[in-house]
Coordinates of N, CA and C in Angstrom, one line a residue:
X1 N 0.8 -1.2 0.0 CA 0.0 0.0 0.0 C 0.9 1.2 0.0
X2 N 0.5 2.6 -1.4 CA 1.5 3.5 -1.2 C 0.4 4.5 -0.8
X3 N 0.9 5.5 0.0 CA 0.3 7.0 0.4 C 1.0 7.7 -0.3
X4 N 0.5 8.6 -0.9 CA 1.2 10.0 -1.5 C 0.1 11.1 -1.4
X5 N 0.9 12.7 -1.6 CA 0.6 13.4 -1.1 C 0.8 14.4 0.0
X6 N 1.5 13.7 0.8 CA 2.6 14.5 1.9 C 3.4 15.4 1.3
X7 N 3.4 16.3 1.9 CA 4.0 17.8 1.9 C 5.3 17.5 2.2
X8 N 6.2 18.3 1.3 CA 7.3 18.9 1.4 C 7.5 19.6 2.8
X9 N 8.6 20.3 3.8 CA 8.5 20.8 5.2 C 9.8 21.6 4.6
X10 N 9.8 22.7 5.8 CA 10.7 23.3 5.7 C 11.6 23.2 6.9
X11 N 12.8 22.5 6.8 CA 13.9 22.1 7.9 C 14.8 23.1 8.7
X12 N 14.8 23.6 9.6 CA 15.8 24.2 9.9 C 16.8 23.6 10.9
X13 N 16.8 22.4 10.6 CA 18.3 21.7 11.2 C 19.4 21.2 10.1
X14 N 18.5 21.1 8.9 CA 19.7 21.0 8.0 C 19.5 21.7 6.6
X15 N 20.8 22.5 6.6 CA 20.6 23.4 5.2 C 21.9 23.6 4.6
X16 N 22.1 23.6 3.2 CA 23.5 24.0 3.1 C 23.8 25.2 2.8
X17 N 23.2 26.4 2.8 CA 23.5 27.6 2.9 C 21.9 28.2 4.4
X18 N 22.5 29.7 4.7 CA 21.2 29.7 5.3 C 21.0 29.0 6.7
X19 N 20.0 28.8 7.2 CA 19.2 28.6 8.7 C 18.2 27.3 7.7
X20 N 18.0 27.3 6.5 CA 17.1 26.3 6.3 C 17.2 25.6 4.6
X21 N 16.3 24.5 4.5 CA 15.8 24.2 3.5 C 14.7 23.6 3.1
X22 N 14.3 23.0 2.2 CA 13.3 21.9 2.1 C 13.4 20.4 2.0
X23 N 12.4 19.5 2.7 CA 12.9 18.4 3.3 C 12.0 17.7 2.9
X24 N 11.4 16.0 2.5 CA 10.5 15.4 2.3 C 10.3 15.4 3.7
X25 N 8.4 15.3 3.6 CA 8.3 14.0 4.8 C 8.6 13.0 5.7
X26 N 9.0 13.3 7.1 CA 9.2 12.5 8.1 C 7.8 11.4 8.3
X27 N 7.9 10.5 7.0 CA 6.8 9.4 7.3 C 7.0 7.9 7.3
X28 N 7.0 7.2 7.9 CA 7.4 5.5 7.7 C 6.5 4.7 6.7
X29 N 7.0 3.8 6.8 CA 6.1 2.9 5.4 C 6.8 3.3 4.2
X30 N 5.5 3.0 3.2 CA 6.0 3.0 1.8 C 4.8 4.3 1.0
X31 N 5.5 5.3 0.6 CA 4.9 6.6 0.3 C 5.8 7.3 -1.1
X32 N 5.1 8.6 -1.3 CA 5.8 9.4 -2.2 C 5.0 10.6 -1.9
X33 N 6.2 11.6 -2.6 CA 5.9 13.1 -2.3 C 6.7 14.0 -3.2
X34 N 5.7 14.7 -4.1 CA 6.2 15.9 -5.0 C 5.8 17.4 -4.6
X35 N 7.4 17.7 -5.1 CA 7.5 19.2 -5.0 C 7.2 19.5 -6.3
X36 N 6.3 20.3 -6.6 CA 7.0 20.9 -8.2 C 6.3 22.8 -8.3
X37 N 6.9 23.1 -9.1 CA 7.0 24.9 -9.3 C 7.1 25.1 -10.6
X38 N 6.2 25.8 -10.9 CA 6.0 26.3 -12.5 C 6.2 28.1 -13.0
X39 N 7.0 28.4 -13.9 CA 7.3 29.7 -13.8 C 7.7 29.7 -15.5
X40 N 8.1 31.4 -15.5 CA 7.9 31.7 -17.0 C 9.2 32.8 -17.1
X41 N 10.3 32.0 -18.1 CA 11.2 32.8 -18.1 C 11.3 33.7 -19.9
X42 N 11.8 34.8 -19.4 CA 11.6 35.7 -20.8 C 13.0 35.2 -21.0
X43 N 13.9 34.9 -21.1 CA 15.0 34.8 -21.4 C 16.0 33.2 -21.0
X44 N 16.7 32.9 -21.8 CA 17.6 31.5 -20.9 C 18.2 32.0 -20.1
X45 N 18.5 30.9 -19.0 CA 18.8 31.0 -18.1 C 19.6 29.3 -17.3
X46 N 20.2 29.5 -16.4 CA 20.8 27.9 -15.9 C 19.7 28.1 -14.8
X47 N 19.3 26.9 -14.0 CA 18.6 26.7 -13.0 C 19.6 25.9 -12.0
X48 N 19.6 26.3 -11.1 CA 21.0 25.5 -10.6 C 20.2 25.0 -8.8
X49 N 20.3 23.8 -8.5 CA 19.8 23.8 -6.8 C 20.7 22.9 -6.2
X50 N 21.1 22.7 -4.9 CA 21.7 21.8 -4.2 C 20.9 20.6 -3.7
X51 N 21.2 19.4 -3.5 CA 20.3 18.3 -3.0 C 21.1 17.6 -2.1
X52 N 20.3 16.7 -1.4 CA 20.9 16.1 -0.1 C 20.1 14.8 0.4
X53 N 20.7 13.4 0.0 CA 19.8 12.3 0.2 C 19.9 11.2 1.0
X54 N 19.6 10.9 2.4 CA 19.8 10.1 3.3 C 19.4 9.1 3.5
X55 N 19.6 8.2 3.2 CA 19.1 6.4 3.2 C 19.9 5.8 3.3
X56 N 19.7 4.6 3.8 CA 21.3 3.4 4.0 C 20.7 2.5 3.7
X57 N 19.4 2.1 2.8 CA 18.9 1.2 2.5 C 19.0 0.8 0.8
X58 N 18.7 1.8 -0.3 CA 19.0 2.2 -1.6 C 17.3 1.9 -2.1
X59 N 16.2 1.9 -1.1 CA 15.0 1.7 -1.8 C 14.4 3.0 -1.8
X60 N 14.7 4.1 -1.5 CA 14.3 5.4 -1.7 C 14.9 6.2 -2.5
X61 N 14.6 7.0 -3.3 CA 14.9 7.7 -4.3 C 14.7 9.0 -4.3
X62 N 14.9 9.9 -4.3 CA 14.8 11.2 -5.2 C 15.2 11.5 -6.8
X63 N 14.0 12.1 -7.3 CA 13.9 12.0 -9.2 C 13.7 13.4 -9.0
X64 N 14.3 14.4 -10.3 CA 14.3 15.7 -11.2 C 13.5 15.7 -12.1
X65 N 12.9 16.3 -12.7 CA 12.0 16.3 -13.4 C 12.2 18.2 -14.5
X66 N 11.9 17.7 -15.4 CA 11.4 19.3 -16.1 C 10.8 19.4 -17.0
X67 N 9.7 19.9 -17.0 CA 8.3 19.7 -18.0 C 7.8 18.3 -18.5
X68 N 7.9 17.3 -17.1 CA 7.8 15.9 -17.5 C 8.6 15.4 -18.0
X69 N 9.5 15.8 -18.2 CA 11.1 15.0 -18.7 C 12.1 14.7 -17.9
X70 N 12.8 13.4 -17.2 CA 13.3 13.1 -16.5 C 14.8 13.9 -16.6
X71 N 15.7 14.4 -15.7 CA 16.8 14.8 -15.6 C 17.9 14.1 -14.7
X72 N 17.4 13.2 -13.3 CA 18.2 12.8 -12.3 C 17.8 12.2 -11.7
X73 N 18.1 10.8 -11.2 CA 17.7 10.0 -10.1 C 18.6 10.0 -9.2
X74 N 18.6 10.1 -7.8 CA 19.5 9.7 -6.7 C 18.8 8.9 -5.2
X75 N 20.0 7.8 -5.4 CA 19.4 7.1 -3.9 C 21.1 6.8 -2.9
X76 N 20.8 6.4 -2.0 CA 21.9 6.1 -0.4 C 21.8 7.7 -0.3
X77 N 23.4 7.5 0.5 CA 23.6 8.4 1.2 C 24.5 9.4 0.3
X78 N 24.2 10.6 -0.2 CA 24.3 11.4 -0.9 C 24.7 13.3 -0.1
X79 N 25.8 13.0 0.0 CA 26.3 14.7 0.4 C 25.6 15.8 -0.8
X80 N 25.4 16.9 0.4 CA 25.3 18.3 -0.5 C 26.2 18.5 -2.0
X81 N 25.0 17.7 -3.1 CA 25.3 18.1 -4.2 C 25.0 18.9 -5.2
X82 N 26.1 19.6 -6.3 CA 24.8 20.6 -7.1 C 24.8 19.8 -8.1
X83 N 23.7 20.7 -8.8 CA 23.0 20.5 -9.8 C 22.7 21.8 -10.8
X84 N 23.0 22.1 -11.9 CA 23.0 23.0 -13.1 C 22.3 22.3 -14.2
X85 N 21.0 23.0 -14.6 CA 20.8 22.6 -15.8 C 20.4 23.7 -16.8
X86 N 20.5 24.0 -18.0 CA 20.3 25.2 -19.2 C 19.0 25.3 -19.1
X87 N 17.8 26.4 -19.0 CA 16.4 25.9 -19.5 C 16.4 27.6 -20.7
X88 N 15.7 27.1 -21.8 CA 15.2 28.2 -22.6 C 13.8 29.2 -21.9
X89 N 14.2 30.1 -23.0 CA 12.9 31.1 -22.4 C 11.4 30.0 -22.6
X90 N 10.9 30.4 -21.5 CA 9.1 30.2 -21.6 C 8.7 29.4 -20.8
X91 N 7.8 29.0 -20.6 CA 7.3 28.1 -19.2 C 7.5 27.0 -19.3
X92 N 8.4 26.6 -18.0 CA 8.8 25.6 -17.2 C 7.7 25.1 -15.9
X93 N 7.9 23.5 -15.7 CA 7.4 23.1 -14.8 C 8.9 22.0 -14.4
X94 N 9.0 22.3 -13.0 CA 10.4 21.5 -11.9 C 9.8 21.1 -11.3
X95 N 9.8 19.3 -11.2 CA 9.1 18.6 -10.2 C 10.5 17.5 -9.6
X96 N 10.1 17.8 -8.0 CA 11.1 16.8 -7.1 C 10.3 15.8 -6.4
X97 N 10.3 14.7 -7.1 CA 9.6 13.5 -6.7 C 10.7 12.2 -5.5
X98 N 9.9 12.3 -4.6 CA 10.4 11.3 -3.5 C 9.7 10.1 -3.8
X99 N 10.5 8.8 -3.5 CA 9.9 7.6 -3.4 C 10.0 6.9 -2.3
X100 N 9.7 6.6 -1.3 CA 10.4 5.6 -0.1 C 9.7 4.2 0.0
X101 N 10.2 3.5 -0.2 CA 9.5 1.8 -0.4 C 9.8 1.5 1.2
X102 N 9.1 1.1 1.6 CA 9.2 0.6 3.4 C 10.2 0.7 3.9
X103 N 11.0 1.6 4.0 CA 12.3 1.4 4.2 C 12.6 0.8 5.7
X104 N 11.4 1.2 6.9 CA 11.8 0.8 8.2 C 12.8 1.5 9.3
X105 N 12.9 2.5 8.2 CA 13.7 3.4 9.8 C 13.3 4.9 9.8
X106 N 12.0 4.4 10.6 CA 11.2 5.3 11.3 C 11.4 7.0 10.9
X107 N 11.4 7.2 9.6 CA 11.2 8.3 9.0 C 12.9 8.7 8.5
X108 N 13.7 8.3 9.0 CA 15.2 9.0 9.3 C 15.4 9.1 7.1
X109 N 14.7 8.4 6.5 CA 15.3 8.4 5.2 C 14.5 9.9 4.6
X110 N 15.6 10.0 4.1 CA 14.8 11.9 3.5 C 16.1 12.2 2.7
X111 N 15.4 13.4 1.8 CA 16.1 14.5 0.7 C 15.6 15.7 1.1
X112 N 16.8 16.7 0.7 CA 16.6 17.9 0.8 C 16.9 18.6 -0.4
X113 N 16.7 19.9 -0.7 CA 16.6 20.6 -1.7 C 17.2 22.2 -0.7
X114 N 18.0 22.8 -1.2 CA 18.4 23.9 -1.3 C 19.2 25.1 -1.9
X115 N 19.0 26.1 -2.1 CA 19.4 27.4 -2.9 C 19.2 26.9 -4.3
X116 N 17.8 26.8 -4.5 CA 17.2 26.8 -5.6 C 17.1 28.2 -6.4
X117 N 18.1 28.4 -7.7 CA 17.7 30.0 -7.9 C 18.3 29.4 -9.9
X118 N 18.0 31.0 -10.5 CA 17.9 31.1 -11.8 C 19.3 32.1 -12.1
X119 N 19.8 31.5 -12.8 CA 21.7 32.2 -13.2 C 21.5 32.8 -14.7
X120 N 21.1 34.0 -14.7 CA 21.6 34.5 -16.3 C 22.7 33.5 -17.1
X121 N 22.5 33.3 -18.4 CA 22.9 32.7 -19.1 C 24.0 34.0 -19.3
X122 N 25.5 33.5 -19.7 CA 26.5 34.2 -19.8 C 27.6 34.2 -21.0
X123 N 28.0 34.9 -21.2 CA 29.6 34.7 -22.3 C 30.6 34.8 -21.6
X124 N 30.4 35.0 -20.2 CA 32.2 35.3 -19.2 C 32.6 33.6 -19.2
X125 N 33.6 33.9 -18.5 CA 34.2 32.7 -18.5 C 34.4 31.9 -17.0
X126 N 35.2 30.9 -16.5 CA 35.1 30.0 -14.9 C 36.2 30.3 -14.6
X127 N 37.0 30.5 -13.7 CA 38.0 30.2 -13.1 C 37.9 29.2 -11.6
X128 N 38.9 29.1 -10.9 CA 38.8 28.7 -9.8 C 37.3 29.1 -9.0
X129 N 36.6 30.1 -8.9 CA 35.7 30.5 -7.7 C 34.6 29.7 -8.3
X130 N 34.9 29.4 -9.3 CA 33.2 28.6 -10.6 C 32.7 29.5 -11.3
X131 N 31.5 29.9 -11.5 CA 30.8 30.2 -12.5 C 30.7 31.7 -12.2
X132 N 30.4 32.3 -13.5 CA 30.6 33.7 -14.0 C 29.4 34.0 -14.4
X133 N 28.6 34.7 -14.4 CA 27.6 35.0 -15.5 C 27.7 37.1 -15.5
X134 N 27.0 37.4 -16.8 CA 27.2 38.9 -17.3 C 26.1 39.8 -16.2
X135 N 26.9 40.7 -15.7 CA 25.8 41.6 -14.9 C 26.3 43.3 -15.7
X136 N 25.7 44.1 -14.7 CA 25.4 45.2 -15.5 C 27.5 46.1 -15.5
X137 N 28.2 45.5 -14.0 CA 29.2 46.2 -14.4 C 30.4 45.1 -14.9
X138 N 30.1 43.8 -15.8 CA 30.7 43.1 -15.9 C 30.4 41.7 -15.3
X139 N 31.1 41.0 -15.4 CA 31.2 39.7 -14.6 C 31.3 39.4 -13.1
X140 N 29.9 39.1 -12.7 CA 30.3 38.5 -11.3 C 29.9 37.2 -11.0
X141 N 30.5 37.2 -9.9 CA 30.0 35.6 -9.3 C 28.9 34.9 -9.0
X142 N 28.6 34.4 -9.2 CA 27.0 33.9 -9.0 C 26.9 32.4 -8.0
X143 N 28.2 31.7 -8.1 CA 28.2 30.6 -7.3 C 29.2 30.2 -6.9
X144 N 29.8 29.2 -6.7 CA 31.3 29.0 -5.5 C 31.3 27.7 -5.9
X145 N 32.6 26.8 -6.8 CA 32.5 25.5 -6.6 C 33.7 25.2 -5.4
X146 N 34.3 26.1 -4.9 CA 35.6 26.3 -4.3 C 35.1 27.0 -2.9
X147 N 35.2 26.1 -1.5 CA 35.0 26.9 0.1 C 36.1 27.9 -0.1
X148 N 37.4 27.6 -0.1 CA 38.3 28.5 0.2 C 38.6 29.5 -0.8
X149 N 37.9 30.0 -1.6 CA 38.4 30.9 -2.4 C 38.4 32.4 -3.0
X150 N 40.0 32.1 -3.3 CA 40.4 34.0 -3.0 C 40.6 34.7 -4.4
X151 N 40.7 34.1 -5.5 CA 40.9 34.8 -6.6 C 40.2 34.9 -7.9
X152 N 39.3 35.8 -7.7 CA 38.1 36.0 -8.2 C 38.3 37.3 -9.8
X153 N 39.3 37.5 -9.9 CA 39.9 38.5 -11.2 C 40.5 39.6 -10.4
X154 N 40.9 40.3 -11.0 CA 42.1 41.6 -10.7 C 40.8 42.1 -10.4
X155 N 41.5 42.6 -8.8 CA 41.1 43.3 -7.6 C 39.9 43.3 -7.0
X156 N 39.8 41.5 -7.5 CA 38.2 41.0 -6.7 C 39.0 40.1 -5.7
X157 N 37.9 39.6 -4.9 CA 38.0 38.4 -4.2 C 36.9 37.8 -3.9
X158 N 36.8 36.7 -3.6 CA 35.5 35.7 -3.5 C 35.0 35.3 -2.1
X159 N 34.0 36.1 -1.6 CA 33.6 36.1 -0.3 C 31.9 35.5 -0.6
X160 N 31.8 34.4 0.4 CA 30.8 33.9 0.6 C 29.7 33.9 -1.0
X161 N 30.3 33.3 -1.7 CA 29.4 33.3 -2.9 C 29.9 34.4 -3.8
X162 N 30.2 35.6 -3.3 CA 30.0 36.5 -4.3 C 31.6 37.4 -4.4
X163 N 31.5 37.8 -5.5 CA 32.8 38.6 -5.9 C 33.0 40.3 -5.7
X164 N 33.8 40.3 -4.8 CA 34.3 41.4 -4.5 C 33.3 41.8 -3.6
X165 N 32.6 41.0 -2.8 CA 31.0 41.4 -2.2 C 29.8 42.1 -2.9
X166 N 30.2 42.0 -4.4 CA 29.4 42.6 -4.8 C 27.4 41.2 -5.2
X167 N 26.4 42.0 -4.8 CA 25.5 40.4 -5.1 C 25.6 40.1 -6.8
X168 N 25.3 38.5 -6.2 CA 25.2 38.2 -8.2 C 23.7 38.4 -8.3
X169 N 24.1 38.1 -9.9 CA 22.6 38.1 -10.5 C 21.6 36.6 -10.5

């Protein structure tokens, strides 16, 4: 017997940026549960989010989805990972589908979802801090594949995401 329809929660014990994120259902048994968000972009753009998936069993899953087209399955135990994908202009539907087949330990198996956001498509280029996209006074940083890093172009530096403290787009 599957239940679905459980809500997504919002966690504030585990997040990888931030005080929080989004978390499946703390439910035992054998269930499922979708996130999905639908929006309208005038222009391309990368969609980029972090995920995070806890099982020690491998019968739970977390699936990606974009306008009904599969992009990513992940099961076990799965560190804070990203995810980048290109979408064109016009409306999009992103759905995060959870599966948990009986897994038996009393809710502890879950995914999370965090700093889900939209990156101008770009002509700059990557170095060490990661990705670049075009803003209005040039190139800034928009994301960090690098914790420690300091060299962000002549007479930037890379503080907490962003270059030279300036915010990305």
């Amino acid at each position: 017997l599957f239940r679905s329809g459980y809500l997504w929660t919002v966690d504030s014990t585990v997040a990888k940026t931030g005080s929080a994120s989004l978390r499946t259902p703390a439910v035992t048994g054998s269930w499922t549960s979708t996130l999905t968000q639908t929006f309208t972009l005038a222009d391309p753009v990368d969609i980029s989010f972090w995920y995070r998936v806890s099982n020690g069993n491998g019968y739970d899953y977390l699936y990606f989805y974009v306008d009904g087209n599969y992009y990513g399955g992940w099961t076990g135990e799965v560190p804070w990972t990203q995810y980048t994908l290109p979408l064109a202009a016009g409306t999009h539907t992103i759905e995060f589908y959870y599966y948990q087949y009986g897994s038996g330990l009393g809710g502890a198996s879950a995914a999370w979802i965090d700093d889900l956001t939209r990156i101008a498509s770009s002509s700059c280029t990557s170095d060490t801090c990661g990705r670049w996209v075009d803003g209005a006074s040039g190139c800034l940083l928009c994301e960090t594949t690098a914790a420690d890093c300091t060299s962000c172009g002549a007479g930037s530096a890379c503080m907490a995401g962003k270059c030279g403290g300036v915010e990305g787009v």
